[in-house]
Coordinates of C-alpha atoms and ligand atoms in Angstrom, one line a residue:
M40 CA 74.7 24.9 133.3
E41 CA 71.2 24.0 134.6
S42 CA 70.3 20.4 133.7
S43 CA 66.9 19.7 132.2
A44 CA 65.8 17.9 135.4
E45 CA 66.8 21.1 137.4
R46 CA 64.9 23.3 135.0
L47 CA 61.8 21.1 135.3
R48 CA 62.0 21.3 139.1
R49 CA 62.4 25.1 139.0
V50 CA 59.3 25.5 136.8
V51 CA 57.2 23.0 138.9
A52 CA 58.3 25.0 142.1
A53 CA 57.2 28.3 140.4
Y54 CA 53.8 26.7 139.5
E55 CA 53.4 25.4 143.1
Q56 CA 54.4 28.7 144.7
H57 CA 53.2 31.3 142.2
V58 CA 50.7 29.8 139.7
N59 CA 48.5 27.2 141.3
P60 CA 49.7 24.0 143.2
G61 CA 46.4 22.3 142.2
L62 CA 47.2 22.8 138.5
S63 CA 50.6 21.4 138.9
R64 CA 49.2 18.3 140.6
L65 CA 46.6 17.9 137.8
M66 CA 49.3 18.1 135.1
D67 CA 51.3 15.5 136.8
F68 CA 48.3 13.3 137.3
M69 CA 47.3 13.4 133.7
G70 CA 50.9 12.5 132.7
F71 CA 51.9 15.8 131.2
G72 CA 54.3 17.0 133.9
V73 CA 56.9 18.3 131.4
I74 CA 57.7 21.7 130.0
E75 CA 56.4 22.5 126.6
E76 CA 59.3 23.8 124.6
R77 CA 58.2 24.3 120.9
A78 CA 55.5 23.1 118.5
E79 CA 54.9 22.7 114.8
G80 CA 52.0 21.3 112.9
C81 CA 50.4 18.5 115.0
W82 CA 53.4 18.0 117.2
V83 CA 54.5 19.5 120.5
Y84 CA 58.0 19.0 121.9
D85 CA 58.9 18.9 125.5
H86 CA 62.0 20.2 127.3
E87 CA 63.9 17.0 126.6
G88 CA 63.0 17.0 122.9
N89 CA 60.3 14.3 123.2
A90 CA 57.6 14.6 120.5
Y91 CA 53.8 14.5 121.4
L92 CA 51.1 14.1 118.8
D93 CA 48.5 16.7 119.6
F94 CA 45.0 15.2 119.5
L95 CA 43.6 17.9 121.8
G96 CA 44.5 20.8 119.5
G97 CA 44.4 23.4 122.3
F98 CA 40.6 22.6 122.7
G99 CA 40.1 23.6 119.1
V100 CA 42.5 26.5 118.7
Y101 CA 45.0 24.8 116.3
A102 CA 42.9 24.4 113.2
L103 CA 46.0 25.2 111.1
G104 CA 48.3 23.3 113.4
H105 CA 50.9 24.9 115.8
N106 CA 52.7 28.0 114.7
P107 CA 51.4 28.0 111.1
R108 CA 53.9 29.9 108.9
V109 CA 51.3 31.9 107.0
V110 CA 49.8 33.3 110.2
A111 CA 53.2 33.8 112.0
D112 CA 54.5 35.7 108.9
A113 CA 51.5 38.0 108.8
V114 CA 51.9 38.7 112.5
R115 CA 55.7 39.4 112.1
A116 CA 54.9 41.8 109.2
Q117 CA 52.3 43.7 111.3
L118 CA 54.7 43.7 114.3
K119 CA 57.2 45.6 112.2
R120 CA 54.7 48.2 111.1
M121 CA 52.5 48.7 114.2
P122 CA 51.5 46.0 116.7
M123 CA 48.9 47.9 118.7
S124 CA 46.3 50.5 117.6
S125 CA 46.3 54.2 118.3
R126 CA 42.6 53.6 118.9
L127 CA 41.8 56.8 117.2
M128 CA 42.5 56.1 113.6
Y129 CA 41.2 53.5 111.2
N130 CA 42.7 50.1 111.9
Q131 CA 43.0 48.3 108.5
P132 CA 43.5 44.7 109.6
Q133 CA 40.3 45.0 111.8
A134 CA 38.3 46.5 108.9
E135 CA 39.4 43.8 106.5
L136 CA 38.8 41.0 109.0
A137 CA 35.3 42.3 109.7
A138 CA 34.5 42.4 106.0
L139 CA 35.9 38.9 105.5
L140 CA 33.8 37.5 108.3
A141 CA 30.7 39.2 106.9
E142 CA 31.4 37.5 103.6
I143 CA 31.9 33.9 104.9
T144 CA 29.5 33.8 107.8
P145 CA 25.9 32.5 107.1
G146 CA 22.8 34.5 106.6
D147 CA 22.8 38.3 107.0
L148 CA 25.6 38.5 109.6
Q149 CA 27.4 41.7 108.8
Y150 CA 29.0 43.5 111.7
S151 CA 31.8 42.3 114.0
F152 CA 33.1 43.4 117.4
F153 CA 36.6 42.0 118.2
C154 CA 37.7 40.9 121.6
N155 CA 40.3 38.6 123.1
S156 CA 38.5 35.3 124.1
G157 CA 35.5 33.2 123.6
A158 CA 34.0 34.2 127.0
E159 CA 34.3 37.8 126.1
A160 CA 32.6 37.1 122.7
V161 CA 29.7 35.5 124.6
E162 CA 29.5 38.5 127.1
G163 CA 29.3 40.8 124.1
A164 CA 26.6 38.8 122.4
L165 CA 24.4 38.7 125.5
K166 CA 24.9 42.5 126.0
L167 CA 24.1 43.1 122.3
V168 CA 20.7 41.3 122.5
R169 CA 19.8 43.1 125.7
L170 CA 20.7 46.5 124.2
H171 CA 18.7 45.7 121.1
H172 CA 15.6 44.9 123.0
H173 CA 16.0 47.9 125.3
S174 CA 16.5 50.2 122.3
R175 CA 13.0 49.1 121.2
S176 CA 11.6 49.6 124.7
E177 CA 11.1 45.9 125.0
D178 CA 11.5 44.3 128.4
R179 CA 12.8 40.8 127.9
P180 CA 14.6 39.6 131.0
K181 CA 15.0 35.9 130.0
I182 CA 17.8 34.1 128.3
V183 CA 17.3 30.4 127.3
T184 CA 20.3 28.1 127.3
T185 CA 21.0 24.4 127.6
L186 CA 22.0 22.0 130.4
E187 CA 25.7 21.2 130.4
A188 CA 26.4 24.0 127.9
F189 CA 29.8 25.6 128.0
H190 CA 30.1 29.2 127.0
G191 CA 33.1 30.4 129.1
K192 CA 33.9 31.3 132.7
T193 CA 33.3 35.1 133.0
L194 CA 30.2 35.9 135.0
G195 CA 27.8 36.3 132.2
A196 CA 29.1 33.4 130.1
L197 CA 29.1 31.2 133.2
S198 CA 25.5 32.2 133.9
V199 CA 24.5 30.7 130.5
S200 CA 26.7 27.6 131.0
G201 CA 25.5 24.4 132.5
R202 CA 27.7 22.6 135.0
E203 CA 26.9 23.3 138.6
K204 CA 30.5 22.4 139.7
Y205 CA 31.7 25.6 138.0
R206 CA 28.6 27.7 138.7
V207 CA 27.6 27.2 142.3
P208 CA 30.8 28.6 143.9
F209 CA 30.1 32.0 142.1
A210 CA 26.4 32.4 142.9
P211 CA 24.5 34.6 142.4
L212 CA 25.0 34.6 138.7
I213 CA 23.0 36.8 136.3
P214 CA 19.3 36.4 136.8
G215 CA 16.7 35.3 134.2
V216 CA 18.6 32.3 132.8
V217 CA 16.6 29.2 132.0
H218 CA 18.3 25.9 131.2
V219 CA 16.6 23.3 129.0
P220 CA 17.9 19.9 127.9
Y221 CA 20.1 20.1 124.8
G222 CA 18.7 18.5 121.7
D223 CA 15.1 18.6 122.8
A224 CA 13.3 20.9 120.4
D225 CA 10.0 20.8 122.3
A226 CA 11.5 21.8 125.6
L227 CA 13.3 24.7 123.9
A228 CA 10.1 25.9 122.1
A229 CA 8.2 25.6 125.4
A230 CA 10.8 27.8 127.2
V231 CA 11.0 30.6 124.6
D232 CA 8.3 33.3 125.0
A233 CA 7.6 37.0 124.9
D234 CA 10.0 37.5 127.9
T235 CA 12.9 35.9 126.1
A236 CA 15.7 38.1 124.9
A237 CA 17.7 35.3 123.3
V238 CA 18.5 31.6 123.0
I239 CA 22.1 30.7 123.1
L240 CA 23.2 27.3 121.7
E241 CA 26.4 25.5 120.6
P242 CA 25.7 23.8 117.2
V243 CA 27.4 20.7 118.7
Q244 CA 27.9 20.8 122.5
G245 CA 31.7 20.6 123.0
E246 CA 32.5 20.6 126.7
A247 CA 29.3 18.8 127.6
G248 CA 31.0 15.7 126.0
V249 CA 30.7 16.2 122.3
V250 CA 26.9 16.1 122.0
V251 CA 25.5 16.2 118.5
P252 CA 21.9 17.4 118.3
P253 CA 19.2 15.6 116.3
E254 CA 18.8 16.8 112.7
G255 CA 16.6 19.9 112.6
Y256 CA 17.2 21.0 116.2
L257 CA 18.9 24.2 115.2
R258 CA 16.2 24.9 112.6
A259 CA 13.6 24.4 115.4
A260 CA 15.4 26.8 117.6
R261 CA 15.4 29.4 114.8
A262 CA 11.6 28.9 114.4
A263 CA 11.0 29.2 118.2
C264 CA 12.9 32.4 118.3
D265 CA 11.2 33.9 115.3
A266 CA 7.8 33.0 116.7
A267 CA 8.5 34.8 120.0
G268 CA 10.6 37.7 118.7
A269 CA 13.6 36.4 120.5
K270 CA 17.2 36.5 119.1
L271 CA 19.2 33.4 118.3
I272 CA 22.9 33.2 119.3
F273 CA 25.0 30.4 118.0
D274 CA 28.2 29.9 119.9
E275 CA 30.7 28.7 117.3
V276 CA 33.7 29.3 119.5
Q277 CA 34.6 25.6 119.2
T278 CA 32.6 24.4 116.2
G279 CA 33.5 27.3 113.9
F280 CA 36.1 27.4 111.1
G281 CA 35.7 23.9 109.7
R282 CA 35.9 21.9 112.9
T283 CA 32.7 19.9 112.3
G284 CA 33.3 19.2 108.6
H285 CA 31.4 22.3 107.5
L286 CA 32.8 25.8 107.8
W287 CA 30.2 26.5 110.5
G288 CA 28.5 24.0 112.9
C289 CA 25.2 25.5 112.0
D290 CA 25.7 24.7 108.3
H291 CA 24.7 21.1 109.0
D292 CA 21.2 22.3 109.7
G293 CA 21.3 25.0 107.0
V294 CA 20.3 27.8 109.4
A295 CA 21.8 31.1 110.4
P296 CA 21.7 32.9 113.8
D297 CA 21.2 36.6 114.6
V298 CA 24.5 36.6 116.4
M299 CA 27.5 34.3 116.2
T300 CA 30.4 34.1 118.7
L301 CA 33.8 33.2 117.5
A302 CA 37.3 32.7 119.1
K303 CA 39.8 29.8 119.3
A304 CA 40.8 29.0 115.7
L305 CA 40.1 32.7 114.7
G306 CA 43.5 33.7 115.9
G307 CA 45.2 31.1 113.8
G308 CA 46.9 29.5 116.9
V309 CA 49.2 32.5 117.1
M310 CA 47.2 35.3 118.7
P311 CA 44.3 35.4 121.1
L312 CA 41.2 36.7 119.2
G313 CA 37.5 36.5 119.7
A314 CA 34.5 38.2 118.0
F315 CA 30.8 38.4 118.0
V316 CA 29.2 38.9 114.6
A317 CA 25.6 40.1 114.1
T318 CA 23.0 41.3 111.7
A319 CA 22.6 45.0 110.7
E320 CA 19.2 44.9 112.4
L321 CA 20.8 44.0 115.7
W322 CA 23.8 46.3 115.3
E323 CA 21.6 49.4 114.8
C324 CA 21.6 49.9 118.6
M325 CA 25.5 50.1 118.6
A326 CA 25.7 53.1 116.3
P327 CA 24.3 55.9 118.5
N328 CA 27.0 55.2 121.1
P329 CA 29.8 53.3 119.4
L330 CA 31.7 53.1 122.7
I331 CA 28.9 51.5 124.6
H332 CA 30.8 48.3 124.5
S333 CA 34.6 48.5 124.2
S334 CA 37.9 46.7 124.9
T335 CA 41.4 48.1 125.0
W336 CA 43.0 45.2 123.3
G337 CA 40.0 44.0 121.3
G338 CA 40.6 44.2 117.5
N339 CA 44.3 45.1 117.9
P340 CA 46.2 45.0 114.6
L341 CA 48.4 42.1 115.5
A342 CA 45.5 39.9 116.4
C343 CA 43.5 40.9 113.4
A344 CA 46.5 40.4 111.1
A345 CA 46.6 36.8 112.5
G346 CA 42.9 36.4 112.1
L347 CA 42.9 37.6 108.5
A348 CA 45.7 35.2 107.5
A349 CA 44.1 32.4 109.5
V350 CA 40.6 32.7 108.1
R351 CA 41.9 33.1 104.5
A352 CA 44.1 29.9 104.9
I353 CA 41.2 27.9 106.5
V354 CA 38.9 28.8 103.6
E355 CA 41.6 28.4 100.8
Q356 CA 42.8 25.1 102.1
D357 CA 39.3 23.9 102.6
L358 CA 40.0 22.7 106.1
A359 CA 36.3 22.0 106.6
G360 CA 36.6 19.4 103.8
R361 CA 39.7 18.0 105.4
A362 CA 38.0 17.8 108.8
A363 CA 35.2 15.8 107.2
E364 CA 37.6 13.4 105.5
R365 CA 39.9 12.8 108.5
G366 CA 37.0 12.8 110.9
A367 CA 35.5 9.9 108.9
Q368 CA 38.8 8.0 109.0
L369 CA 39.0 8.6 112.8
M370 CA 35.5 7.6 113.4
E371 CA 35.8 4.5 111.3
G372 CA 38.9 3.5 113.3
I373 CA 37.4 3.9 116.7
R374 CA 33.8 2.8 116.1
S375 CA 34.6 -0.9 116.7
L376 CA 36.0 0.0 120.2
R377 CA 32.5 0.2 121.6
E378 CA 31.7 -3.4 120.5
Q379 CA 35.1 -4.6 121.6
Y380 CA 34.9 -3.1 125.0
P381 CA 31.2 -2.6 125.9
G382 CA 32.0 -2.7 129.7
L383 CA 34.4 0.2 129.2
I384 CA 33.1 2.4 126.5
A385 CA 29.5 3.7 126.6
D386 CA 29.4 5.7 123.4
I387 CA 31.4 7.2 120.5
R388 CA 30.1 10.2 118.7
G389 CA 31.1 13.4 116.9
R390 CA 31.2 15.5 113.8
G391 CA 34.2 16.1 111.7
L392 CA 37.3 16.4 113.9
L393 CA 35.3 17.0 117.1
V394 CA 35.0 13.4 118.4
G395 CA 34.1 12.2 121.9
V396 CA 34.8 8.7 123.4
E397 CA 32.5 8.3 126.4
F398 CA 33.8 5.9 129.0
V399 CA 31.6 4.2 131.6
D400 CA 32.9 6.5 134.4
E401 CA 35.4 9.2 135.1
D402 CA 38.1 7.0 136.6
V403 CA 38.2 4.8 133.5
A404 CA 38.4 7.9 131.3
G405 CA 41.3 9.1 133.5
L406 CA 43.1 5.8 133.1
A407 CA 42.8 5.8 129.3
I408 CA 43.9 9.4 129.0
A409 CA 47.0 8.7 131.2
K410 CA 47.8 5.6 129.0
L411 CA 47.7 7.9 125.9
A412 CA 49.9 10.4 127.7
S413 CA 52.4 7.7 128.4
E414 CA 52.5 7.0 124.6
R415 CA 52.9 10.8 124.0
V416 CA 49.5 11.5 122.5
L417 CA 47.9 14.7 123.9
V418 CA 44.2 14.3 124.8
A419 CA 41.9 15.5 127.5
Y420 CA 38.4 15.1 128.9
T421 CA 35.6 17.5 128.1
L422 CA 35.3 20.2 130.8
N423 CA 31.6 19.7 131.7
N424 CA 31.7 15.9 131.3
P425 CA 34.9 14.2 132.5
T426 CA 33.7 10.7 131.4
V427 CA 34.3 11.8 127.8
M428 CA 37.7 11.8 126.2
R429 CA 37.7 14.3 123.3
L430 CA 39.7 13.8 120.1
E431 CA 40.2 17.2 118.5
P432 CA 43.4 17.3 116.5
P433 CA 44.4 20.2 114.2
L434 CA 42.4 20.1 111.0
V435 CA 45.6 19.8 109.0
V436 CA 46.3 16.4 110.6
S437 CA 47.5 13.9 108.0
A438 CA 46.0 10.4 107.3
G439 CA 49.3 8.9 108.7
E440 CA 49.0 10.9 112.0
V441 CA 45.4 9.7 112.4
E442 CA 46.6 6.1 111.8
H443 CA 49.3 6.6 114.5
A444 CA 46.7 8.0 117.0
L445 CA 44.3 5.1 116.2
G446 CA 47.0 2.6 117.0
V447 CA 47.8 4.3 120.3
I448 CA 44.1 4.6 121.3
Q449 CA 43.5 0.9 120.5
R450 CA 46.5 -0.1 122.8
A451 CA 45.5 2.4 125.5
V452 CA 41.9 1.1 125.7
A453 CA 43.1 -2.5 125.7
E454 CA 45.6 -1.8 128.5
T455 CA 42.9 0.1 130.4
A456 CA 40.5 -2.9 130.1
D457 CA 43.2 -5.2 131.5
L458 CA 43.9 -2.8 134.4
V459 CA 40.1 -2.5 135.2
A460 CA 39.8 -6.3 135.0
A461 CA 42.8 -6.8 137.3
L462 CA 41.4 -4.2 139.8
A463 CA 38.0 -5.9 139.8
G464 CA 39.7 -9.3 140.3
G465 CA 41.3 -8.3 143.4
Ligands
LIG736 N1 32.2 28.9 124.0 C1 32.5 27.7 123.7 C2 31.5 26.8 122.9 C3 33.7 27.1 124.1 O1 34.0 25.8 123.8 C4 34.5 27.9 124.9 C5 35.8 27.3 125.4 O2 36.1 26.1 125.4 C6 34.2 29.2 125.2 C7 33.0 29.7 124.8 C8 35.1 30.1 126.1 O3 36.2 30.4 125.4 P1 37.5 31.0 126.1 O4 38.1 29.9 126.9 O5 38.3 31.6 125.0 O6 36.9 32.1 127.0

């Protein structure tokens, strides 16, 4: 029989020869060069049975933890009946999920289009605002977004994202995109004009390094859009479904967008599922040709059954409230780190269970992440700012699990400080 070491070698070789050798090197470097075997709640188990506490949460996917029974059961039941749609008849799980989203999203958001990822949701949202303006014979070529934003890696989503490292190799991107500094309401207002189709914003910038905007920023964006006749898109792919301590990231500012993009936690950690949700006014342009935007797998019954079960559970279990409570515990525990290690930690910030620890540079962040990996706590840096280690556990994380992670983080930072001092010394 194949030993576990042989199995690992075989998987690594397949990564190197058939997936991407760079990815395999990156996993090894970060200390996660093992095979993930199974997962439950906040824990992931490797091929040798070692348990890892998941403080990355699949970049925000696992609001309900790994493999939540309520979602898996709903998917199994749908699987028995009919996994995929005929695409000609009414699809009940899709209809019910769209109605539920209309009920729980803010403002007048009413119609949903389902897709398979966050980037696809952003693509759809951008197309929708363009179609809306064109249907009114308005020529608005401009889209305003923010520096360091992350909206996905398909061409349109990348065009409104902010990190040059990911953008430049794919130029030319879609034209007419203007980037302004995040959190600066005056810069945003100055950029939004009669040529602007839409402004797209994350209520808290996730991949930029967990950047929380000043109070009133989202309201100011709403006002700037209304004054110019532009539409407002909130990308809640990462901040949605309770992550920030409210059901929606935009609830902190008490403001609603014209279009909201969703994914990650929407599929309950069991199925890939994304959506863009918009007002009836915006959706008018979709009715004359209902196939103007479509997707073979988008809204499939399996994914929507997962979404329905997941969204109901997130609301019923008040996971937003839990995120606020555990987020406060986590923040309280790490806040002192900055005073303890001022030469190592530049900032600590976040909202709910979306928390960022900013180190003084990328190498120090890498060392700290590797230390956490060696103690079997899963964390990662933010994609558009590798100096920031994100803490983003499932929203069902217990107080004991937060305590455990805090102990490991304290140790990891202390050991990183010793290592940095030793390297500096000689
Ligand atoms: N929008 C935001 C705010 C995100 O954080 C992400 C992914 O991290 C995306 C869009 C892209 O989602 P996906 O990776 O599912 O395409």
